[in-house]
Amino acid sequence: MIYGGKKLEGVVSVEASKNAFLPIMAGVVLCDGQVQLSDYVDLSDLDCMRQILQTLGAKSQLSGKKLLLDTTGLENKSITHTLAQKVRASIIFLGAMLGRFKKAVIAYPGGCKIGSRPIDIHLNGFKALGVRVVEKHGYIYCHGENMRCGEVVFPFPSVGATESLMLCACLLDGVTTLKNVAKEPEVVDLQNFLNKMGAKVRGAGTDCIEIEGVKSLHGGEFAVMSDRIVAGTYLLAVATCGGDVMIENAIYRHNESLISFLRQSACQIDVFDDKIRVKADRRLSSIEKIQTLPYPHFPTDLQPQMMTLQSVCSGVCIIQENLFENRFGHVMELRKMGANIVVKDRSACVVGVEQLYGADVFATDLRAGAALVIAGLKAEGYTTVHNVEYIDRGYERIEEKYKLLGAEIKRIED
Ligand code: UD1
């Protein structure tokens, strides 16, 4: 429950990246010995990944913010529907399990309902390396006895498929080349993690990755990168509500497309090595057109929060969602709060209004939830955001962070 209308002031620190943690946790399957990941974040999606690892026979221990994982005793079990449907990233285990056991079985993955989210690019990638894939009764069976290194050309730079294939190829004899891959910073972080554990991966951050197979990976320590989507969410919250906030543990170059839009709208942003200061002291002007595209362009994971900002800017903004066909769940809720938004196909036309008003609204997915919280922080009066379990998938106790910045916000039982 939020009582809106306050400016945000102070310092907030960004946690480690959920989307980097997820594939790295799957990557631990390939390591012999103990892996220590620092700055663990208390998120339900990461908890699910731990549960999957434990079910497969790994040891998992949380010591303060340090997550210790040991997959020495891992068994080649199936990942059942109950676990796989809880988190989309469960699919990345397929690549890791194939890499380790040359065989893997998993139920179709779940995750936020933001589109059909097929997995054909993952499976065709495995097939290109000689894996026999059988889909039946809701499960995917991958037989990799004849798996060999090779070349995989992706039809689209899918983040998850890039990560799956990187994991799958680490222990293969010879060099595997992945072309037209995702360039997201989380892919670079996965490469850094794998190399720290003894892999030979190069090229992440460009559109071609080469993986030179090694015999085994060892254990070790790794610090996961900071969450660029969380940092972007705070940037957008301050731009929407006004105020002056220093965002610590935030990497400017991971959010260049967003920062360039905010600067165009007359928001003041100062960047430092690992922090960003954002100041907004007046109503911002709308951006004419924003479209979501793979990194380094504007991310789909900030589209809903950006739409909240555009709802209260002066002018008109067209937002085109190119990644997921069902990612406008927040539109109806923002309208309840007084926003003027019309959707046609994959585009939303947002006509800025002077003010939003408090209402009962319902999160339909993780980032939609984050967008509604920002709307509540801006709105006049009380807003109740329902379904906060979506928000808990990707933001660590978000209400406490905003409270530190002066917001009136509290978690209540639904
Ligand atoms: C990752 C992020 C998610 C983000 C998304 C796009 C994680 C854990 N999640 O999701 O937060 O919103 O990138 O930046 O890192 N596609 C196919 N076939 C496939 C795979 C994907 O058609 O086999 C399509 C998807 O439907 C979508 C597009 O490719 O339209 C991008 O998906 P992808 O990059 O794979 O997203 P995820 O890895 O699921």
CSV table of C-alpha atoms and ligand atoms in Angstrom, one decimal:
chain,number,residue,atom,x,y,z
A,1,MET,CA,0.0,0.0,0.0
A,2,ILE,CA,1.4,3.3,-1.1
A,3,TYR,CA,0.5,6.9,-0.2
A,4,GLY,CA,1.8,8.7,-3.2
A,5,GLY,CA,3.0,12.2,-4.0
A,6,LYS,CA,6.3,12.3,-2.2
A,7,LYS,CA,9.6,13.2,-4.0
A,8,LEU,CA,12.3,10.5,-3.7
A,9,GLU,CA,15.5,11.7,-1.9
A,10,GLY,CA,18.6,9.9,-0.6
A,11,VAL,CA,20.8,6.9,-1.5
A,12,VAL,CA,19.8,3.5,-2.7
A,13,SER,CA,22.1,0.5,-3.4
A,14,VAL,CA,21.4,-1.9,-6.3
A,15,GLU,CA,21.5,-5.7,-5.5
A,16,ALA,CA,23.3,-8.3,-7.7
A,17,SER,CA,21.6,-9.2,-10.9
A,18,LYS,CA,18.8,-11.8,-10.9
A,19,ASN,CA,19.2,-12.5,-14.6
A,20,ALA,CA,23.0,-13.0,-14.2
A,21,PHE,CA,22.6,-15.2,-11.1
A,22,LEU,CA,20.1,-17.6,-12.8
A,23,PRO,CA,22.4,-18.9,-15.6
A,24,ILE,CA,25.4,-18.8,-13.3
A,25,MET,CA,23.6,-21.0,-10.8
A,26,ALA,CA,22.8,-23.5,-13.6
A,27,GLY,CA,26.5,-23.2,-14.7
A,28,VAL,CA,27.6,-24.5,-11.3
A,29,VAL,CA,26.4,-27.9,-12.5
A,30,LEU,CA,29.5,-28.0,-14.7
A,31,CYS,CA,32.0,-27.3,-11.8
A,32,ASP,CA,33.8,-29.9,-9.8
A,33,GLY,CA,34.2,-28.6,-6.2
A,34,GLN,CA,32.6,-25.8,-4.2
A,35,VAL,CA,31.5,-22.6,-5.8
A,36,GLN,CA,30.9,-19.5,-3.7
A,37,LEU,CA,28.7,-16.7,-5.1
A,38,SER,CA,28.8,-13.5,-3.2
A,39,ASP,CA,26.0,-10.9,-2.8
A,40,TYR,CA,23.2,-13.5,-3.0
A,41,VAL,CA,19.8,-11.8,-3.4
A,42,ASP,CA,16.7,-13.0,-1.5
A,43,LEU,CA,14.4,-13.5,-4.6
A,44,SER,CA,11.9,-16.2,-5.2
A,45,ASP,CA,13.3,-17.0,-8.6
A,46,LEU,CA,16.8,-17.6,-7.2
A,47,ASP,CA,15.2,-19.7,-4.4
A,48,CYS,CA,13.6,-21.9,-7.1
A,49,MET,CA,17.0,-22.4,-8.7
A,50,ARG,CA,18.4,-23.5,-5.4
A,51,GLN,CA,15.5,-25.9,-4.9
A,52,ILE,CA,16.2,-27.4,-8.4
A,53,LEU,CA,19.9,-27.8,-7.6
A,54,GLN,CA,19.1,-29.4,-4.2
A,55,THR,CA,16.6,-31.8,-5.8
A,56,LEU,CA,19.3,-32.9,-8.3
A,57,GLY,CA,21.5,-33.7,-5.3
A,58,ALA,CA,23.7,-30.6,-5.0
A,59,LYS,CA,24.6,-29.1,-1.6
A,60,SER,CA,23.4,-25.5,-1.1
A,61,GLN,CA,24.2,-23.3,1.9
A,62,LEU,CA,23.5,-19.7,2.5
A,63,SER,CA,26.0,-18.0,4.8
A,64,GLY,CA,25.0,-14.4,5.2
A,65,LYS,CA,25.0,-13.0,1.6
A,66,LYS,CA,27.3,-15.9,0.4
A,67,LEU,CA,25.8,-18.8,-1.4
A,68,LEU,CA,27.9,-22.0,-1.3
A,69,LEU,CA,27.0,-24.6,-3.9
A,70,ASP,CA,28.6,-28.0,-4.4
A,71,THR,CA,27.4,-30.2,-7.2
A,72,THR,CA,29.9,-33.1,-6.6
A,73,GLY,CA,27.0,-35.5,-5.7
A,74,LEU,CA,24.7,-34.3,-8.5
A,75,GLU,CA,22.6,-37.0,-10.1
A,76,ASN,CA,21.2,-37.0,-13.6
A,77,LYS,CA,17.6,-36.8,-12.6
A,78,SER,CA,14.7,-35.2,-14.5
A,79,ILE,CA,13.7,-31.7,-13.6
A,80,THR,CA,10.0,-32.2,-13.0
A,81,HIS,CA,7.0,-30.0,-13.9
A,82,THR,CA,6.6,-28.8,-10.3
A,83,LEU,CA,10.0,-27.2,-10.3
A,84,ALA,CA,10.4,-26.2,-13.9
A,85,GLN,CA,7.1,-24.3,-14.1
A,86,LYS,CA,8.1,-22.0,-11.3
A,87,VAL,CA,10.9,-20.3,-13.1
A,88,ARG,CA,11.6,-19.7,-16.8
A,89,ALA,CA,15.4,-20.0,-16.3
A,90,SER,CA,14.9,-23.7,-15.4
A,91,ILE,CA,15.4,-24.3,-19.2
A,92,ILE,CA,19.0,-23.2,-18.9
A,93,PHE,CA,19.7,-26.3,-16.8
A,94,LEU,CA,19.1,-28.3,-20.0
A,95,GLY,CA,22.4,-27.0,-21.5
A,96,ALA,CA,24.3,-27.4,-18.2
A,97,MET,CA,23.0,-31.0,-17.6
A,98,LEU,CA,23.7,-31.9,-21.2
A,99,GLY,CA,27.2,-30.5,-20.8
A,100,ARG,CA,27.8,-32.6,-17.6
A,101,PHE,CA,25.9,-35.8,-18.3
A,102,LYS,CA,25.4,-35.8,-22.1
A,103,LYS,CA,21.8,-36.5,-21.3
A,104,ALA,CA,19.0,-34.3,-19.8
A,105,VAL,CA,15.3,-34.4,-19.1
A,106,ILE,CA,13.2,-31.4,-18.2
A,107,ALA,CA,9.6,-30.4,-18.1
A,108,TYR,CA,8.6,-27.3,-20.1
A,109,PRO,CA,9.6,-24.1,-18.2
A,110,GLY,CA,7.2,-21.6,-16.6
A,111,GLY,CA,7.9,-18.0,-15.7
A,112,CYS,CA,6.1,-14.7,-16.2
A,113,LYS,CA,3.1,-14.9,-18.7
A,114,ILE,CA,4.3,-12.2,-21.0
A,115,GLY,CA,4.1,-14.1,-24.3
A,116,SER,CA,4.3,-17.6,-25.7
A,117,ARG,CA,8.0,-17.8,-25.0
A,118,PRO,CA,9.0,-20.7,-27.2
A,119,ILE,CA,12.3,-22.7,-26.7
A,120,ASP,CA,12.9,-23.7,-30.3
A,121,ILE,CA,16.2,-21.7,-30.5
A,122,HIS,CA,17.6,-23.6,-27.5
A,123,LEU,CA,16.5,-27.0,-28.9
A,124,ASN,CA,17.7,-26.3,-32.5
A,125,GLY,CA,21.0,-25.1,-31.1
A,126,PHE,CA,21.5,-28.5,-29.3
A,127,LYS,CA,20.4,-30.3,-32.5
A,128,ALA,CA,23.1,-28.4,-34.4
A,129,LEU,CA,25.7,-30.0,-32.0
A,130,GLY,CA,24.3,-33.5,-32.6
A,131,VAL,CA,21.9,-33.8,-29.7
A,132,ARG,CA,18.8,-35.9,-30.3
A,133,VAL,CA,15.8,-34.0,-28.9
A,134,VAL,CA,12.5,-35.8,-28.2
A,135,GLU,CA,9.5,-33.8,-26.9
A,136,LYS,CA,6.7,-35.9,-25.4
A,137,HIS,CA,4.2,-35.8,-22.5
A,138,GLY,CA,5.2,-32.2,-21.5
A,139,TYR,CA,8.9,-33.2,-21.2
A,140,ILE,CA,11.9,-32.5,-23.3
A,141,TYR,CA,14.4,-35.4,-23.5
A,142,CYS,CA,17.9,-34.6,-24.8
A,143,HIS,CA,20.2,-37.4,-25.8
A,144,GLY,CA,23.7,-36.1,-26.3
A,145,GLU,CA,25.8,-39.3,-26.6
A,146,ASN,CA,26.9,-38.1,-30.1
A,147,MET,CA,27.2,-34.5,-29.2
A,148,ARG,CA,30.2,-32.7,-30.8
A,149,CYS,CA,31.6,-29.2,-31.1
A,150,GLY,CA,30.4,-27.2,-34.1
A,151,GLU,CA,28.8,-24.0,-35.3
A,152,VAL,CA,25.4,-22.7,-34.2
A,153,VAL,CA,23.8,-19.7,-36.0
A,154,PHE,CA,20.9,-18.2,-34.0
A,155,PRO,CA,17.9,-16.9,-36.0
A,156,PHE,CA,17.4,-14.3,-33.2
A,157,PRO,CA,19.8,-13.3,-30.4
A,158,SER,CA,17.9,-15.1,-27.6
A,159,VAL,CA,19.5,-14.4,-24.2
A,160,GLY,CA,18.5,-17.8,-22.7
A,161,ALA,CA,19.5,-19.8,-25.7
A,162,THR,CA,22.9,-18.1,-25.9
A,163,GLU,CA,23.5,-19.0,-22.2
A,164,SER,CA,22.2,-22.6,-22.7
A,165,LEU,CA,24.5,-23.2,-25.6
A,166,MET,CA,27.5,-21.7,-23.8
A,167,LEU,CA,27.0,-24.1,-20.9
A,168,CYS,CA,26.4,-27.0,-23.2
A,169,ALA,CA,29.7,-26.5,-25.1
A,170,CYS,CA,32.1,-25.8,-22.2
A,171,LEU,CA,33.2,-29.4,-21.8
A,172,LEU,CA,32.9,-30.5,-25.5
A,173,ASP,CA,36.1,-31.5,-27.3
A,174,GLY,CA,37.2,-28.8,-29.8
A,175,VAL,CA,35.9,-25.3,-30.6
A,176,THR,CA,32.2,-24.4,-30.7
A,177,THR,CA,31.2,-21.1,-32.4
A,178,LEU,CA,27.9,-19.4,-31.6
A,179,LYS,CA,26.8,-16.7,-34.1
A,180,ASN,CA,24.2,-13.9,-33.9
A,181,VAL,CA,24.2,-14.4,-30.1
A,182,ALA,CA,22.7,-12.1,-27.4
A,183,LYS,CA,25.1,-9.3,-26.3
A,184,GLU,CA,23.5,-8.6,-22.9
A,185,PRO,CA,25.8,-7.9,-20.0
A,186,GLU,CA,24.5,-11.0,-18.2
A,187,VAL,CA,26.0,-13.1,-21.0
A,188,VAL,CA,29.3,-11.4,-20.4
A,189,ASP,CA,29.0,-12.1,-16.7
A,190,LEU,CA,28.3,-15.8,-17.4
A,191,GLN,CA,31.4,-15.9,-19.6
A,192,ASN,CA,33.4,-14.3,-16.8
A,193,PHE,CA,32.1,-16.8,-14.3
A,194,LEU,CA,32.8,-19.8,-16.6
A,195,ASN,CA,36.4,-18.6,-17.3
A,196,LYS,CA,37.1,-18.0,-13.6
A,197,MET,CA,36.2,-21.7,-13.1
A,198,GLY,CA,38.6,-22.8,-15.9
A,199,ALA,CA,36.5,-22.6,-19.1
A,200,LYS,CA,37.8,-21.0,-22.3
A,201,VAL,CA,35.0,-18.8,-23.6
A,202,ARG,CA,35.6,-15.6,-25.6
A,203,GLY,CA,33.6,-13.1,-27.5
A,204,ALA,CA,30.6,-12.5,-25.1
A,205,GLY,CA,29.3,-8.9,-25.5
A,206,THR,CA,29.8,-9.2,-29.3
A,207,ASP,CA,27.6,-11.2,-31.7
A,208,CYS,CA,29.9,-14.2,-31.9
A,209,ILE,CA,31.1,-16.4,-29.0
A,210,GLU,CA,33.8,-19.1,-29.2
A,211,ILE,CA,34.0,-21.8,-26.7
A,212,GLU,CA,37.1,-24.0,-26.6
A,213,GLY,CA,36.3,-27.1,-24.8
A,214,VAL,CA,38.2,-28.0,-21.6
A,215,LYS,CA,38.3,-31.4,-19.7
A,216,SER,CA,36.7,-30.0,-16.5
A,217,LEU,CA,35.8,-26.9,-14.6
A,218,HIS,CA,36.8,-26.3,-11.0
A,219,GLY,CA,35.2,-24.5,-8.0
A,220,GLY,CA,36.0,-21.0,-6.9
A,221,GLU,CA,34.5,-17.7,-5.9
A,222,PHE,CA,32.6,-15.2,-8.0
A,223,ALA,CA,30.9,-11.9,-7.5
A,224,VAL,CA,27.8,-11.5,-9.7
A,225,MET,CA,27.3,-8.1,-11.5
A,226,SER,CA,24.8,-5.5,-10.3
A,227,ASP,CA,21.2,-5.6,-11.6
A,228,ARG,CA,20.9,-3.1,-14.5
A,229,ILE,CA,17.1,-3.5,-14.6
A,230,VAL,CA,16.8,-2.7,-10.9
A,231,ALA,CA,19.0,0.3,-11.4
A,232,GLY,CA,16.9,1.4,-14.4
A,233,THR,CA,13.7,0.9,-12.3
A,234,TYR,CA,15.1,3.4,-9.7
A,235,LEU,CA,16.1,5.8,-12.4
A,236,LEU,CA,12.6,5.8,-13.8
A,237,ALA,CA,11.0,6.0,-10.3
A,238,VAL,CA,12.9,9.3,-9.6
A,239,ALA,CA,12.2,10.6,-13.1
A,240,THR,CA,8.5,10.0,-12.5
A,241,CYS,CA,8.2,11.2,-8.9
A,242,GLY,CA,10.8,13.9,-8.9
A,243,GLY,CA,13.6,14.1,-6.4
A,244,ASP,CA,17.4,13.6,-6.1
A,245,VAL,CA,18.8,10.1,-5.6
A,246,MET,CA,22.3,8.6,-5.7
A,247,ILE,CA,22.0,5.0,-7.0
A,248,GLU,CA,25.0,3.0,-5.8
A,249,ASN,CA,26.4,-0.1,-7.4
A,250,ALA,CA,24.9,0.9,-10.8
A,251,ILE,CA,26.9,0.6,-14.0
A,252,TYR,CA,26.2,3.5,-16.3
A,253,ARG,CA,27.1,1.8,-19.6
A,254,HIS,CA,24.6,-1.0,-18.9
A,255,ASN,CA,21.8,1.5,-19.0
A,256,GLU,CA,23.0,3.9,-21.8
A,257,SER,CA,19.8,3.7,-23.9
A,258,LEU,CA,17.6,4.6,-20.9
A,259,ILE,CA,19.9,7.4,-19.7
A,260,SER,CA,20.0,8.9,-23.1
A,261,PHE,CA,16.1,9.0,-23.2
A,262,LEU,CA,16.0,10.5,-19.7
A,263,ARG,CA,18.5,13.2,-20.6
A,264,GLN,CA,16.5,14.1,-23.7
A,265,SER,CA,13.5,14.5,-21.4
A,266,ALA,CA,15.4,17.1,-19.3
A,267,CYS,CA,16.2,14.8,-16.4
A,268,GLN,CA,19.6,15.6,-14.9
A,269,ILE,CA,21.9,12.5,-14.6
A,270,ASP,CA,25.5,12.4,-13.4
A,271,VAL,CA,27.5,9.3,-13.9
A,272,PHE,CA,30.4,7.9,-11.8
A,273,ASP,CA,32.4,4.7,-12.0
A,274,ASP,CA,29.8,2.6,-10.1
A,275,LYS,CA,27.0,5.0,-9.2
A,276,ILE,CA,24.5,7.2,-10.9
A,277,ARG,CA,22.9,10.4,-9.5
A,278,VAL,CA,19.5,11.3,-10.9
A,279,LYS,CA,17.7,14.6,-10.3
A,280,ALA,CA,14.3,15.6,-11.6
A,281,ASP,CA,12.8,18.9,-10.4
A,282,ARG,CA,9.9,19.4,-12.9
A,283,ARG,CA,7.5,17.5,-15.2
A,284,LEU,CA,9.5,15.8,-17.9
A,285,SER,CA,8.7,16.0,-21.6
A,286,SER,CA,7.6,12.8,-23.5
A,287,ILE,CA,9.9,10.9,-25.8
A,288,GLU,CA,8.3,10.6,-29.2
A,289,LYS,CA,9.0,7.0,-29.9
A,290,ILE,CA,10.5,4.2,-27.8
A,291,GLN,CA,10.9,0.6,-29.0
A,292,THR,CA,12.2,-2.4,-27.1
A,293,LEU,CA,15.0,-4.3,-28.8
A,294,PRO,CA,17.9,-6.6,-27.7
A,295,TYR,CA,20.9,-5.0,-25.9
A,296,PRO,CA,22.3,-2.4,-26.2
A,297,HIS,CA,18.9,-1.0,-27.2
A,298,PHE,CA,16.1,-0.2,-24.9
A,299,PRO,CA,15.2,-3.3,-22.8
A,300,THR,CA,11.8,-4.9,-22.7
A,301,ASP,CA,12.3,-5.3,-18.9
A,302,LEU,CA,12.1,-1.5,-18.5
A,303,GLN,CA,9.2,-1.0,-20.9
A,304,PRO,CA,6.4,-1.0,-18.2
A,305,GLN,CA,8.3,1.3,-15.8
A,306,MET,CA,9.0,3.6,-18.8
A,307,MET,CA,5.3,3.6,-19.6
A,308,THR,CA,4.5,4.8,-16.1
A,309,LEU,CA,6.9,7.7,-16.6
A,310,GLN,CA,5.5,8.6,-20.0
A,311,SER,CA,2.0,8.5,-18.5
A,312,VAL,CA,2.8,11.7,-16.6
A,313,CYS,CA,5.1,13.5,-19.1
A,314,SER,CA,4.0,16.4,-21.2
A,315,GLY,CA,3.3,15.3,-24.7
A,316,VAL,CA,2.7,12.0,-26.5
A,317,CYS,CA,4.8,8.9,-26.7
A,318,ILE,CA,4.5,5.8,-28.8
A,319,ILE,CA,5.9,2.7,-27.1
A,320,GLN,CA,6.5,-0.4,-29.3
A,321,GLU,CA,7.1,-3.7,-27.7
A,322,ASN,CA,9.0,-6.0,-30.0
A,323,LEU,CA,10.2,-8.8,-27.7
A,324,PHE,CA,7.1,-10.2,-26.0
A,325,GLU,CA,3.6,-10.1,-27.6
A,326,ASN,CA,1.8,-10.0,-24.2
A,327,ARG,CA,3.7,-7.4,-22.3
A,328,PHE,CA,1.0,-4.7,-21.9
A,329,GLY,CA,-0.7,-6.1,-18.8
A,330,HIS,CA,0.1,-2.9,-16.9
A,331,VAL,CA,-1.9,-0.7,-19.3
A,332,MET,CA,-5.3,-1.5,-18.0
A,333,GLU,CA,-4.1,-0.9,-14.4
A,334,LEU,CA,-2.4,2.4,-15.3
A,335,ARG,CA,-5.7,3.5,-16.9
A,336,LYS,CA,-7.5,2.8,-13.6
A,337,MET,CA,-5.1,5.4,-12.1
A,338,GLY,CA,-6.0,8.0,-14.7
A,339,ALA,CA,-3.4,7.3,-17.4
A,340,ASN,CA,-4.4,7.9,-21.0
A,341,ILE,CA,-3.1,5.0,-23.0
A,342,VAL,CA,-4.4,3.3,-26.2
A,343,VAL,CA,-3.0,0.0,-27.4
A,344,LYS,CA,-3.0,-1.3,-30.9
A,345,ASP,CA,-1.2,-4.5,-31.7
A,346,ARG,CA,2.3,-4.2,-30.2
A,347,SER,CA,2.2,-0.4,-29.9
A,348,ALA,CA,0.9,1.8,-27.1
A,349,CYS,CA,0.1,5.5,-27.5
A,350,VAL,CA,0.6,7.3,-24.2
A,351,VAL,CA,-0.8,10.8,-23.9
A,352,GLY,CA,0.7,12.3,-20.8
A,353,VAL,CA,-1.7,13.5,-18.0
A,354,GLU,CA,-1.0,16.0,-15.3
A,355,GLN,CA,-1.6,13.5,-12.4
A,356,LEU,CA,-2.3,9.9,-11.6
A,357,TYR,CA,-4.8,8.9,-8.8
A,358,GLY,CA,-4.6,6.1,-6.3
A,359,ALA,CA,-6.5,2.9,-7.1
A,360,ASP,CA,-6.5,-0.9,-6.4
A,361,VAL,CA,-4.3,-2.3,-9.1
A,362,PHE,CA,-3.0,-5.8,-9.9
A,363,ALA,CA,0.5,-6.8,-11.1
A,364,THR,CA,0.3,-9.2,-14.0
A,365,ASP,CA,4.0,-10.0,-14.1
A,366,LEU,CA,7.3,-8.9,-12.5
A,367,ARG,CA,8.1,-5.7,-14.4
A,368,ALA,CA,4.4,-4.7,-14.6
A,369,GLY,CA,4.4,-4.9,-10.8
A,370,ALA,CA,7.4,-2.6,-10.6
A,371,ALA,CA,5.7,-0.1,-13.0
A,372,LEU,CA,2.6,0.0,-10.8
A,373,VAL,CA,4.6,0.6,-7.7
A,374,ILE,CA,6.2,3.7,-9.4
A,375,ALA,CA,2.7,4.8,-10.5
A,376,GLY,CA,1.5,4.5,-6.9
A,377,LEU,CA,4.5,6.5,-5.6
A,378,LYS,CA,3.6,9.3,-8.0
A,379,ALA,CA,-0.2,9.1,-7.6
A,380,GLU,CA,-2.4,11.3,-5.4
A,381,GLY,CA,-3.8,9.3,-2.5
A,382,TYR,CA,-3.6,5.6,-1.7
A,383,THR,CA,-2.7,2.8,-4.2
A,384,THR,CA,-2.8,-0.8,-3.4
A,385,VAL,CA,-0.7,-3.0,-5.6
A,386,HIS,CA,-1.9,-6.6,-5.5
A,387,ASN,CA,0.0,-9.8,-6.5
A,388,VAL,CA,3.3,-8.5,-5.1
A,389,GLU,CA,4.6,-12.1,-5.3
A,390,TYR,CA,5.5,-11.2,-8.9
A,391,ILE,CA,7.6,-8.3,-7.7
A,392,ASP,CA,9.4,-10.5,-5.2
A,393,ARG,CA,10.7,-12.6,-8.1
A,394,GLY,CA,13.0,-9.8,-9.1
A,395,TYR,CA,13.3,-7.1,-6.5
A,396,GLU,CA,14.6,-7.7,-3.0
A,397,ARG,CA,12.1,-6.1,-0.5
A,398,ILE,CA,11.4,-3.2,-2.8
A,399,GLU,CA,9.2,-1.5,-0.3
A,400,GLU,CA,12.1,-1.1,2.1
A,401,LYS,CA,14.3,0.5,-0.6
A,402,TYR,CA,11.6,3.1,-1.5
A,403,LYS,CA,11.0,3.7,2.2
A,404,LEU,CA,14.6,4.7,2.6
A,405,LEU,CA,14.1,7.2,-0.1
A,406,GLY,CA,11.2,8.8,1.8
A,407,ALA,CA,8.2,7.0,0.2
A,408,GLU,CA,5.2,6.1,2.3
A,409,ILE,CA,4.9,2.4,1.4
A,410,LYS,CA,4.2,-0.7,3.4
A,411,ARG,CA,3.7,-4.4,2.7
A,412,ILE,CA,0.2,-5.6,3.8
A,413,GLU,CA,-1.4,-9.0,3.7
A,414,ASP,CA,-3.6,-9.4,0.6
B,1,UD1,C1,15.7,-13.0,-20.9
B,1,UD1,C2,15.5,-12.3,-19.5
B,1,UD1,C3,14.2,-11.6,-19.5
B,1,UD1,C4,14.2,-10.6,-20.7
B,1,UD1,C5,14.5,-11.2,-22.0
B,1,UD1,C6,14.6,-10.3,-23.2
B,1,UD1,C7,16.6,-13.9,-18.1
B,1,UD1,C8,16.5,-14.9,-17.0
B,1,UD1,N1,15.5,-13.4,-18.5
B,1,UD1,O1,14.7,-13.9,-21.1
B,1,UD1,O2,14.1,-10.9,-18.3
B,1,UD1,O3,12.9,-10.0,-20.7
B,1,UD1,O4,15.7,-12.0,-21.9
B,1,UD1,O5,15.6,-9.4,-22.9
B,1,UD1,O6,17.7,-13.5,-18.4
B,1,UD1,N2,12.5,-16.8,-28.4
B,1,UD1,C9,12.1,-17.8,-29.3
B,1,UD1,N3,12.6,-19.0,-29.2
B,1,UD1,C10,13.5,-19.4,-28.2
B,1,UD1,C11,13.9,-18.4,-27.3
B,1,UD1,C12,13.4,-17.1,-27.4
B,1,UD1,O7,11.3,-17.5,-30.2
B,1,UD1,O8,13.9,-20.5,-28.2
B,1,UD1,C13,12.0,-15.4,-28.5
B,1,UD1,C14,11.1,-15.1,-27.3
B,1,UD1,O9,9.8,-15.5,-27.4
B,1,UD1,C15,11.3,-13.6,-27.3
B,1,UD1,C16,12.7,-13.3,-27.8
B,1,UD1,O10,13.1,-14.5,-28.5
B,1,UD1,O11,10.4,-13.0,-28.2
B,1,UD1,C17,13.7,-13.0,-26.7
B,1,UD1,O12,13.7,-14.0,-25.8
B,1,UD1,P1,15.0,-14.4,-24.9
B,1,UD1,O13,16.1,-13.4,-25.3
B,1,UD1,O14,15.3,-15.9,-25.1
B,1,UD1,O15,14.5,-14.1,-23.5
B,1,UD1,P2,14.7,-15.0,-22.2
B,1,UD1,O16,16.1,-15.6,-22.2
B,1,UD1,O17,13.6,-15.9,-21.9
